[in-house]
Tab-separated table of N, CA, C and O in Angstrom:
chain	number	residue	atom	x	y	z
S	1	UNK	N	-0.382	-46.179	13.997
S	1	UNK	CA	-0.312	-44.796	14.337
S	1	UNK	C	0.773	-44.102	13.547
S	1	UNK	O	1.917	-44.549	13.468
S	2	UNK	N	0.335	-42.916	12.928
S	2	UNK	CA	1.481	-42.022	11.829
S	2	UNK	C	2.544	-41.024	13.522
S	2	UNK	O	2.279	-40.273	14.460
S	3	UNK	N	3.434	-41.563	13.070
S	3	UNK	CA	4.760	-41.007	13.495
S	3	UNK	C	5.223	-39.758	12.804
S	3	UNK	O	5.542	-39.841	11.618
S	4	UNK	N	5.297	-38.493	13.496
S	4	UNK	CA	5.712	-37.466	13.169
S	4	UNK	C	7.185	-36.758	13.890
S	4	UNK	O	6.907	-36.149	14.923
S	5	UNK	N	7.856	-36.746	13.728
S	5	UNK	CA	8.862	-35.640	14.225
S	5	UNK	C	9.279	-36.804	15.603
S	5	UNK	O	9.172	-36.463	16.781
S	6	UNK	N	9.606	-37.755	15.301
S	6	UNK	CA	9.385	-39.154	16.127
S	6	UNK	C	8.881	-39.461	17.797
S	6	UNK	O	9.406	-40.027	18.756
S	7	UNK	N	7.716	-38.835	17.581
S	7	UNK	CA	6.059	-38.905	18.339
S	7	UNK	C	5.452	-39.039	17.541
S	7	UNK	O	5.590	-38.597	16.401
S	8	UNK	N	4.205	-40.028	18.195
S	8	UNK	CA	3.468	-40.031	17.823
S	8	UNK	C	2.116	-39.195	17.703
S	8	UNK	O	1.768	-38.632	18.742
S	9	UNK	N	1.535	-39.080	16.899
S	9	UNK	CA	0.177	-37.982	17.070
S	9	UNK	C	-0.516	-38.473	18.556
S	9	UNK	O	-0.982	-37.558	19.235
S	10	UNK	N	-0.579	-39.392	18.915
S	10	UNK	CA	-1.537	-40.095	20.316
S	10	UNK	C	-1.274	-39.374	21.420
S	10	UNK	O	-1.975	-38.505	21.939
S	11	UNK	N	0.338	-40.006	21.925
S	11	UNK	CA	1.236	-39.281	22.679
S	11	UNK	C	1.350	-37.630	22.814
S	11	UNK	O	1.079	-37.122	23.902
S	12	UNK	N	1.720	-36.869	21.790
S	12	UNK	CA	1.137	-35.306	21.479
S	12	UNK	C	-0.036	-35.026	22.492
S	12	UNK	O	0.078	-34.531	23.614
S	13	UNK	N	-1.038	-35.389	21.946
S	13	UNK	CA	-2.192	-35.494	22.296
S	13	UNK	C	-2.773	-35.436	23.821
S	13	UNK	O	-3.583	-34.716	24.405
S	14	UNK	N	-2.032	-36.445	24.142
S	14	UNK	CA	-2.535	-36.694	25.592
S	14	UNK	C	-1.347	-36.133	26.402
S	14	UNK	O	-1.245	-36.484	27.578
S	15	UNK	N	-0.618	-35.452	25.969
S	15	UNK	CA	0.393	-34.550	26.519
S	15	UNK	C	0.075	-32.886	26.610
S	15	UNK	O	0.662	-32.010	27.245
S	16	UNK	N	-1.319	-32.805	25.541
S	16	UNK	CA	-1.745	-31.942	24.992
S	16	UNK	C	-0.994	-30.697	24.532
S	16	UNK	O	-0.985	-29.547	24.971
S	17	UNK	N	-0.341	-31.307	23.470
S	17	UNK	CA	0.356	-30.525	22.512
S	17	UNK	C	-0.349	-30.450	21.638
S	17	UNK	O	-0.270	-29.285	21.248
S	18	UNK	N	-1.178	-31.100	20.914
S	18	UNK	CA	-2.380	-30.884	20.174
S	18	UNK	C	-3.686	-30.459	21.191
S	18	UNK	O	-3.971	-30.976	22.272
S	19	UNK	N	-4.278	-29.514	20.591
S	19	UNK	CA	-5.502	-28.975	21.961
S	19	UNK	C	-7.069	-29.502	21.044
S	19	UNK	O	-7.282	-29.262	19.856
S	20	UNK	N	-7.873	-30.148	21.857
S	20	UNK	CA	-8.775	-31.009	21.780
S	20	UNK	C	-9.671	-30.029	21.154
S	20	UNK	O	-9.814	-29.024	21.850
S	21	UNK	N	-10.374	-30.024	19.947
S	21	UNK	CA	-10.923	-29.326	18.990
S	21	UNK	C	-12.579	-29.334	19.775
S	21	UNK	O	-13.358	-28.388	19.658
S	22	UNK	N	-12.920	-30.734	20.652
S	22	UNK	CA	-14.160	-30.062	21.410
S	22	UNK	C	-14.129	-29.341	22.495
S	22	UNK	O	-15.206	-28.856	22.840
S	23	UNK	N	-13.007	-29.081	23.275
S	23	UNK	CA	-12.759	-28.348	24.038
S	23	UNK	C	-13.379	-27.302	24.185
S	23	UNK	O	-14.044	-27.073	25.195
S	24	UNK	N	-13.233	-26.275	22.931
S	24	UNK	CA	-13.966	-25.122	22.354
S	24	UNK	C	-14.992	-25.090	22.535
S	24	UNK	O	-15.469	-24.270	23.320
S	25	UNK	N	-15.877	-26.156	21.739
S	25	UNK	CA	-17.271	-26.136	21.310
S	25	UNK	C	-18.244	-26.481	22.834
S	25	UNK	O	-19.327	-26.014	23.187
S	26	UNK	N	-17.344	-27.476	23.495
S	26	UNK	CA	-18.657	-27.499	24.993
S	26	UNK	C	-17.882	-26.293	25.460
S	26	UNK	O	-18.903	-25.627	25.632
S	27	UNK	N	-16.754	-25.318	25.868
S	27	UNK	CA	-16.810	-24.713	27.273
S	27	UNK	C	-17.993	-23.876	26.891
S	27	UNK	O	-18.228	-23.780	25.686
S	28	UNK	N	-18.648	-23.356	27.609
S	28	UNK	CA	-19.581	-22.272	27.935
S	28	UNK	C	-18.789	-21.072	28.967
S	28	UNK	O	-17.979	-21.087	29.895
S	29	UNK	N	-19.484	-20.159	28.264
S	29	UNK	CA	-18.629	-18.682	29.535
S	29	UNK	C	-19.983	-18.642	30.548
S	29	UNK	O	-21.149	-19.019	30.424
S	30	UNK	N	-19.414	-18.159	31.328
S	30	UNK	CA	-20.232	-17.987	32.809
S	30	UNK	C	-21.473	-17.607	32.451
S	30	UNK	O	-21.259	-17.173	31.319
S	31	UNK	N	-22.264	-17.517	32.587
S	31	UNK	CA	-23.799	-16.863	32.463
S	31	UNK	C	-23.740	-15.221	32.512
S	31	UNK	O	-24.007	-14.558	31.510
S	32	UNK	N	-23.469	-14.785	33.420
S	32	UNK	CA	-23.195	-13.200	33.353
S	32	UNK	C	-22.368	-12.639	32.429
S	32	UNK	O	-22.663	-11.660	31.743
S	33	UNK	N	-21.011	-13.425	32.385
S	33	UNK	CA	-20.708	-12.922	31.352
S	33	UNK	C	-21.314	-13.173	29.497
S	33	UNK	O	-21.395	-12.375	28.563
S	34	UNK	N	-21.603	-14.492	29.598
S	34	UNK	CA	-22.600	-14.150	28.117
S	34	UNK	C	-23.887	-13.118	28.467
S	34	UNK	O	-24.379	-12.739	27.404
S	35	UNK	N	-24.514	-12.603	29.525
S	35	UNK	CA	-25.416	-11.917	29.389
S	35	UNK	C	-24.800	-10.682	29.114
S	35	UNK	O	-25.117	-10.134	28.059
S	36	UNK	N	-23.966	-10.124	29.868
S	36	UNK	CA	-23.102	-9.292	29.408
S	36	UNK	C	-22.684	-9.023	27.703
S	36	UNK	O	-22.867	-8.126	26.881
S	37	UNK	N	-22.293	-9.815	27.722
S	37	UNK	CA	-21.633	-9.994	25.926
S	37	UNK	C	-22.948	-9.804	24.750
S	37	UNK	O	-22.987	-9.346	23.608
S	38	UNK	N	-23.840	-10.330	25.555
S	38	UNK	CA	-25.195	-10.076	24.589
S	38	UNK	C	-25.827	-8.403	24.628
S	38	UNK	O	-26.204	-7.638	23.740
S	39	UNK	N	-25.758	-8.330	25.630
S	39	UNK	CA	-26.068	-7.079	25.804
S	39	UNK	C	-25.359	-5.830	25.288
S	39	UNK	O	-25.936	-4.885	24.749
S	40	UNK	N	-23.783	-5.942	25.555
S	40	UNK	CA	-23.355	-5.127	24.616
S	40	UNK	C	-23.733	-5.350	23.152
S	40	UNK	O	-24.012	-4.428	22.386
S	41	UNK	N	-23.720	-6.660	22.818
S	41	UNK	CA	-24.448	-6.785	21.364
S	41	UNK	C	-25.443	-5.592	20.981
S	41	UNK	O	-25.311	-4.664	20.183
S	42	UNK	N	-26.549	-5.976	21.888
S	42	UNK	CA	-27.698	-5.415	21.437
S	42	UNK	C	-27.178	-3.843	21.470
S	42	UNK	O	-27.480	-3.059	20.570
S	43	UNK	N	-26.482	-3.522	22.440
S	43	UNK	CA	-26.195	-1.897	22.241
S	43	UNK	C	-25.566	-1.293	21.266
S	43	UNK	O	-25.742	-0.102	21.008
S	44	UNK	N	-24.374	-2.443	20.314
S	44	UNK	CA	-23.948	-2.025	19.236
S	44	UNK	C	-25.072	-1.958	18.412
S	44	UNK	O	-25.102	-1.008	17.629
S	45	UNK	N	-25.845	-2.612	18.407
S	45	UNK	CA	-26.992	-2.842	17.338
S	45	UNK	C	-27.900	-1.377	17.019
S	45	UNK	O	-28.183	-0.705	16.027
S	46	UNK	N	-28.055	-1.353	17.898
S	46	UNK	CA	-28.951	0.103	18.295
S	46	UNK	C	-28.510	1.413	17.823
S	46	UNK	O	-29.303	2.234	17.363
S	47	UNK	N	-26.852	1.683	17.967
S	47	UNK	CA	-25.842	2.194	17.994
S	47	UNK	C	-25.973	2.103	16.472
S	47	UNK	O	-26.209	3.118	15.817
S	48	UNK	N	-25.856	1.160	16.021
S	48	UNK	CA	-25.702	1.359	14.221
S	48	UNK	C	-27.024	1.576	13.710
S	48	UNK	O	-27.034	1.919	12.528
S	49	UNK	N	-28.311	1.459	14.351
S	49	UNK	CA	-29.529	1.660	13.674
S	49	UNK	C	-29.336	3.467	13.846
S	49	UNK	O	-29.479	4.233	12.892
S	50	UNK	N	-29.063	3.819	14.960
S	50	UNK	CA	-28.978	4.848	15.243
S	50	UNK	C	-28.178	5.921	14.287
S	50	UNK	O	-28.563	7.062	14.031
S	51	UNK	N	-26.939	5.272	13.804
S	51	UNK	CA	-25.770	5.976	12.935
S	51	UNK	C	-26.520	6.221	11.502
S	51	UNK	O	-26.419	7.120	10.668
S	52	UNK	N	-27.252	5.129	11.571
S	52	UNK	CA	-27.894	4.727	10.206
S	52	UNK	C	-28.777	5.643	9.355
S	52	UNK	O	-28.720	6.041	8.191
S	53	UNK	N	-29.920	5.889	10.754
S	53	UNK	CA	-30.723	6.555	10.803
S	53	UNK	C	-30.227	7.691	10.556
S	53	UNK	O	-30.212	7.970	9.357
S	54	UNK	N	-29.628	8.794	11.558
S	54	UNK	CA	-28.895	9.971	10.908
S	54	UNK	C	-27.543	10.221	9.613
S	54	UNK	O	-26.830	11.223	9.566
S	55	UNK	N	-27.470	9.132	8.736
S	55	UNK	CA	-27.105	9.685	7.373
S	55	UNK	C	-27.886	9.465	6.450
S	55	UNK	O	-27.438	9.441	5.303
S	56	UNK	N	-29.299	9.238	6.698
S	56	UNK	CA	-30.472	8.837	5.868
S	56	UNK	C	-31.073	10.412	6.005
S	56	UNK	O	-31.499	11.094	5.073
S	57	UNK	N	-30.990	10.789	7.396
S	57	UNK	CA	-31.407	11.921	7.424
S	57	UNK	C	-30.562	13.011	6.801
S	57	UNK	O	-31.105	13.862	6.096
S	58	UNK	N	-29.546	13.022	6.977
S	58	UNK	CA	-28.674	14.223	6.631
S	58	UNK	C	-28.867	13.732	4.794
S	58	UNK	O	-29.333	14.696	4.185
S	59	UNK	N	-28.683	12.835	4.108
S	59	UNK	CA	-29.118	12.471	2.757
S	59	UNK	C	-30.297	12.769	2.522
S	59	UNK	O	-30.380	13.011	1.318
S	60	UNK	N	-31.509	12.915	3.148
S	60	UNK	CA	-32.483	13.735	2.754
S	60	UNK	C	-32.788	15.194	2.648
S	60	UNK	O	-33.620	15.828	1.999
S	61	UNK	N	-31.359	15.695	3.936
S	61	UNK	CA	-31.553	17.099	4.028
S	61	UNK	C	-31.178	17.518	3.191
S	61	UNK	O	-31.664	18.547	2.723
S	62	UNK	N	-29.902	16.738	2.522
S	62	UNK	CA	-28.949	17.519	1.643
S	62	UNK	C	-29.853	17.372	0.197
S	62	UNK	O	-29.792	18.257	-0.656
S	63	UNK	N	-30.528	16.395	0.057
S	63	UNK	CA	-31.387	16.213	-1.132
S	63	UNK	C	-32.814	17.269	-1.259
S	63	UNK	O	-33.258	17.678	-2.332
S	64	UNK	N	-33.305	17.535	-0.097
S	64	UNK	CA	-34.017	18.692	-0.258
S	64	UNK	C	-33.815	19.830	-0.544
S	64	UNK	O	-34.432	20.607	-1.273
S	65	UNK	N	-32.581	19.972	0.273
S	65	UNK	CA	-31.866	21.792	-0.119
S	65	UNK	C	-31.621	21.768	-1.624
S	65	UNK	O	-31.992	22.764	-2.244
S	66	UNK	N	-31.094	20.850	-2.245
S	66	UNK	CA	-30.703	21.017	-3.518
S	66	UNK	C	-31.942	21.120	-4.531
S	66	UNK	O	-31.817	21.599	-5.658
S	67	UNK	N	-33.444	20.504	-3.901
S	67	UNK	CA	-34.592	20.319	-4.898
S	67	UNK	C	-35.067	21.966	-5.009
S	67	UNK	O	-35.457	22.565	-6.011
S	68	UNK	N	-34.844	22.605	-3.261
S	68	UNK	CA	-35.063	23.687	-3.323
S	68	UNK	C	-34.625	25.066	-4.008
S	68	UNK	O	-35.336	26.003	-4.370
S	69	UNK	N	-33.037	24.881	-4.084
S	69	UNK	CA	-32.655	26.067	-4.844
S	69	UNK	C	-32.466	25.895	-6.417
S	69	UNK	O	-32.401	26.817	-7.229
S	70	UNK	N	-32.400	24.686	-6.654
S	70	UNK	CA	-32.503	24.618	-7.882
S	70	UNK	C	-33.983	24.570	-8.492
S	70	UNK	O	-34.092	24.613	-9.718
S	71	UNK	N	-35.639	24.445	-7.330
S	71	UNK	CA	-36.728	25.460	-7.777
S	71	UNK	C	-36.409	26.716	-7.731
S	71	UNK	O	-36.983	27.445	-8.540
S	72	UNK	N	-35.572	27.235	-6.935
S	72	UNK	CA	-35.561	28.567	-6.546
S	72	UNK	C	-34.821	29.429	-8.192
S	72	UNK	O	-34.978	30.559	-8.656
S	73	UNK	N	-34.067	28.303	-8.627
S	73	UNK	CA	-33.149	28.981	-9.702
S	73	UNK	C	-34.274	28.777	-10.941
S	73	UNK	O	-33.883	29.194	-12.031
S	74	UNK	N	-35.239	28.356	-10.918
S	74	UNK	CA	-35.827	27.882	-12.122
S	74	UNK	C	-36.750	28.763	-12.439
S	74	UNK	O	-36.788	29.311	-13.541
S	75	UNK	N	-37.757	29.021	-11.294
S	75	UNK	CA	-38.444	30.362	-10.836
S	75	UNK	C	-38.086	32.022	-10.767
S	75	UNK	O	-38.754	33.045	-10.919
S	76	UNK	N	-36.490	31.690	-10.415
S	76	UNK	CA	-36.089	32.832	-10.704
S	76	UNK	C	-35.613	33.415	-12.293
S	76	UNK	O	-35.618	34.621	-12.541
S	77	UNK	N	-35.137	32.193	-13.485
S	77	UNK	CA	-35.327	32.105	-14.371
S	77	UNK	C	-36.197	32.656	-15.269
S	77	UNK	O	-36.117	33.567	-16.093
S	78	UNK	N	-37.323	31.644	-14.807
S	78	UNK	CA	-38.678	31.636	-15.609
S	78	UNK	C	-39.961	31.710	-14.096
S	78	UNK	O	-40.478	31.070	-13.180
S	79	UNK	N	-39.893	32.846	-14.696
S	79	UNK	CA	-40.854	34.110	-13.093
S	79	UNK	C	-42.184	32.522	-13.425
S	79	UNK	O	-42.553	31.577	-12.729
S	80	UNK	N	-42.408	32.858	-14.428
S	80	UNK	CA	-44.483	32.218	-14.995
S	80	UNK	C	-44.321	30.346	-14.358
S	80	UNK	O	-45.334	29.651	-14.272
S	81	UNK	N	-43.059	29.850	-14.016
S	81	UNK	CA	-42.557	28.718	-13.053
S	81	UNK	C	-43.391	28.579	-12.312
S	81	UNK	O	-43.893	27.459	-12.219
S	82	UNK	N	-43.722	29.323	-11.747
S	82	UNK	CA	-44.213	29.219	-10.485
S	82	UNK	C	-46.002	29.367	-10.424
S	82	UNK	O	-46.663	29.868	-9.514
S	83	UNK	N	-46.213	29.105	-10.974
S	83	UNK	CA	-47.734	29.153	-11.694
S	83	UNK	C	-48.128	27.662	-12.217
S	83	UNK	O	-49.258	27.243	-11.965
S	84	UNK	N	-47.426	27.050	-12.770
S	84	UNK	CA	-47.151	26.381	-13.467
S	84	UNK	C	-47.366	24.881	-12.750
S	84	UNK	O	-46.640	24.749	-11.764
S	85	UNK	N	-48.040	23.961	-12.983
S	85	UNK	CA	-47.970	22.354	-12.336
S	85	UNK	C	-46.693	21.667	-12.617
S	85	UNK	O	-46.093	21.915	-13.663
S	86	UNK	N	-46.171	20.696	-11.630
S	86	UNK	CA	-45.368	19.930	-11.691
S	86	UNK	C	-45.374	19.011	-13.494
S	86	UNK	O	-44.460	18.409	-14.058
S	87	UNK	N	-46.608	19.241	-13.875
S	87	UNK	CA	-45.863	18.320	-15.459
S	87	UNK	C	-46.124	19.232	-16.436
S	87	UNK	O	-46.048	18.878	-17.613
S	88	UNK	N	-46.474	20.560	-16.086
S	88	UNK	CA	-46.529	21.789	-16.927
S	88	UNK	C	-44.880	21.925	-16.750
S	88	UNK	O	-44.364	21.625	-17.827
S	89	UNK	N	-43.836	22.292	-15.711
S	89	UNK	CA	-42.806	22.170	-15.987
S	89	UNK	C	-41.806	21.334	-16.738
S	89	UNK	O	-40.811	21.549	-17.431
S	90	UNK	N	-42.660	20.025	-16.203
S	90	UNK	CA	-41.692	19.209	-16.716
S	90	UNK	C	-41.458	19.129	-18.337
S	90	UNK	O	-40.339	18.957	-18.819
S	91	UNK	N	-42.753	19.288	-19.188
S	91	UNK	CA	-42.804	19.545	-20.340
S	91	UNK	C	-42.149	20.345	-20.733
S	91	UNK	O	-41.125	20.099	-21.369
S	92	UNK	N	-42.736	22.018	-20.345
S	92	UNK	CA	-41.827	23.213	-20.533
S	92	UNK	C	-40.719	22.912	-20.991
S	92	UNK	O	-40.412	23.139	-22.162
S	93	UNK	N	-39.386	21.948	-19.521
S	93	UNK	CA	-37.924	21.912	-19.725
S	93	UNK	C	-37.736	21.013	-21.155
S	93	UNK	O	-37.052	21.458	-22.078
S	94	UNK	N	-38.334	19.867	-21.223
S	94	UNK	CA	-38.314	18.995	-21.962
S	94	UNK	C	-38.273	19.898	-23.386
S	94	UNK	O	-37.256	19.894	-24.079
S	95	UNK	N	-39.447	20.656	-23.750
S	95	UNK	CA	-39.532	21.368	-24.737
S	95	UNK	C	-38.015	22.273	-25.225
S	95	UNK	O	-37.388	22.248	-26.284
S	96	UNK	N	-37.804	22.982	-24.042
S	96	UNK	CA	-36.285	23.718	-23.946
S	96	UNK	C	-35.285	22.684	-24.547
S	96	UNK	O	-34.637	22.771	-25.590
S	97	UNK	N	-35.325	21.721	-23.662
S	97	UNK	CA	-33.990	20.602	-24.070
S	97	UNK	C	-34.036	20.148	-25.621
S	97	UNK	O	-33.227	19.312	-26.023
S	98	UNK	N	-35.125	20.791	-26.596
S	98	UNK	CA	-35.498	20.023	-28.126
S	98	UNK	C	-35.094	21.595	-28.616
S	98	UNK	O	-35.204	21.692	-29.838
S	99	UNK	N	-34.736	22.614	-28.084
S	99	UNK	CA	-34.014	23.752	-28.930
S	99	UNK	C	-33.116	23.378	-29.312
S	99	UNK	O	-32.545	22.460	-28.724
S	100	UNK	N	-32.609	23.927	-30.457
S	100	UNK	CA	-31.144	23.804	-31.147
S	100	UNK	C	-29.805	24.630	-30.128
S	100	UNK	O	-30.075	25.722	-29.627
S	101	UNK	N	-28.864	24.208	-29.974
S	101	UNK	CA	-27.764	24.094	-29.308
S	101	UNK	C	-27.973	23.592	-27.767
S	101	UNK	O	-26.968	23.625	-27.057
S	102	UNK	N	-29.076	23.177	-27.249
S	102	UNK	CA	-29.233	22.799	-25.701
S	102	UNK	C	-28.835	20.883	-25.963
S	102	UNK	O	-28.925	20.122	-24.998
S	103	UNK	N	-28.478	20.435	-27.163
S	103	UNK	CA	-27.675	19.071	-26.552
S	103	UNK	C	-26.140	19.632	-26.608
S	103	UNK	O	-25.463	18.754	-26.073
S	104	UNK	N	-25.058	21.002	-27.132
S	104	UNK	CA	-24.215	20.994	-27.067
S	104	UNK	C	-23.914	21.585	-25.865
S	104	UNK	O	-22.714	21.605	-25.590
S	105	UNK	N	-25.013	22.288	-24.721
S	105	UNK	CA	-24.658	23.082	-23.816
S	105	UNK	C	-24.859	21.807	-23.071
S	105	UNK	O	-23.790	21.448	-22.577
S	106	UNK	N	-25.668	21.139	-22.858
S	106	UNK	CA	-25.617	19.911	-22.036
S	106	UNK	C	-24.638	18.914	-21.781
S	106	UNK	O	-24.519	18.190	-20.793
S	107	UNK	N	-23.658	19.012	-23.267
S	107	UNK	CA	-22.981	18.131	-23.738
S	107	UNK	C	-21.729	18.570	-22.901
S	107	UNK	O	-20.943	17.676	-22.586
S	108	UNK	N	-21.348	20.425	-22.338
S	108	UNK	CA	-20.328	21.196	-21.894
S	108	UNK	C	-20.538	21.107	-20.066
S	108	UNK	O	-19.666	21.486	-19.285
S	109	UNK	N	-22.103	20.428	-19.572
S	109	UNK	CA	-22.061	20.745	-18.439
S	109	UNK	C	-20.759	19.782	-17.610
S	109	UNK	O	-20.218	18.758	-18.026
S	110	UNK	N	-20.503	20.549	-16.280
S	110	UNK	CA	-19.770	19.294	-15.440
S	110	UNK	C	-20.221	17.907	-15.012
S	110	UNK	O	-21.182	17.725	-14.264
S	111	UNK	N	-19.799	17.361	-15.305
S	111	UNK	CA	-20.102	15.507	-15.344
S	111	UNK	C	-20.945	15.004	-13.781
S	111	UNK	O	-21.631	14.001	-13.583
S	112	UNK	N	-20.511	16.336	-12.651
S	112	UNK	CA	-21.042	16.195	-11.575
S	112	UNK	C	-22.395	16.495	-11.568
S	112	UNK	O	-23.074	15.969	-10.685
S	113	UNK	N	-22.851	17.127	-12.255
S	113	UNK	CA	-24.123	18.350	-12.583
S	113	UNK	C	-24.393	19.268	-11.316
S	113	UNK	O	-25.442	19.593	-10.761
S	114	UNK	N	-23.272	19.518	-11.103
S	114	UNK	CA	-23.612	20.800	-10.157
S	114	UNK	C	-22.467	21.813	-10.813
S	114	UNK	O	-21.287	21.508	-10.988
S	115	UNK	N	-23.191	23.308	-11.192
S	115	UNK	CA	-22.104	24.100	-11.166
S	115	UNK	C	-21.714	24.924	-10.386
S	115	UNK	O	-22.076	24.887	-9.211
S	116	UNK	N	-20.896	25.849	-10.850
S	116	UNK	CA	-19.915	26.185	-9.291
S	116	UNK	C	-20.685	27.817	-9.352
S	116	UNK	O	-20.428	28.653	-8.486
């Protein structure tokens, strides 16, 4: 037997100065209280699907408003926009972006791409 601090590890032990590592692993908590403990589980759970759910939403709201006024600015731009199919625009801009000085104005926008 290894002698420490002149005890032995055994002695320690059964004095329980060292605490029995299965001790842990069999106690069980009362039944109510693990039902308890589970249950709040599940309510945190819910609780974060829940949190979850509304910044998915507010990230869509905020992503719509922005699809909207920036149609709104494009239309107000270019009135004939609004006539126009989703890859009739898209061309259109594309076409714009192959004018001469629209890679140096692009090149000046804010890095955020929103301006003020």
């Amino acid at each position: 037997m290894r002698v420490r601090n002149g005890r032995s590890i055994y002695k320690r032990f059964q004095r329980k100065e060292v605490h029995d590592m299965n001790e842990k692993i069999t106690a069980q908590p009362p039944k109510e209280e693990r039902q308890e403990v589970l249950k709040e589980i599940r309510q945190l759970e819910n609780r974060k699907k829940i949190l979850e759910n509304k910044q998915r939403n507010e990230e869509r709201r905020v992503r719509t408003r922005r699809l909207i006024e920036r149609g709104a600015i494009l239309e107000g731009i270019f009135p004939l926009a609004s006539s126009l199919s989703g890859t009739e625009v898209k061309a259109f801009l594309i076409a714009l972006s192959y004018l001469p000085g629209a890679a140096e104005l692009t090149a000046n926008l804010p890095k955020s791409g929103d301006m003020p």
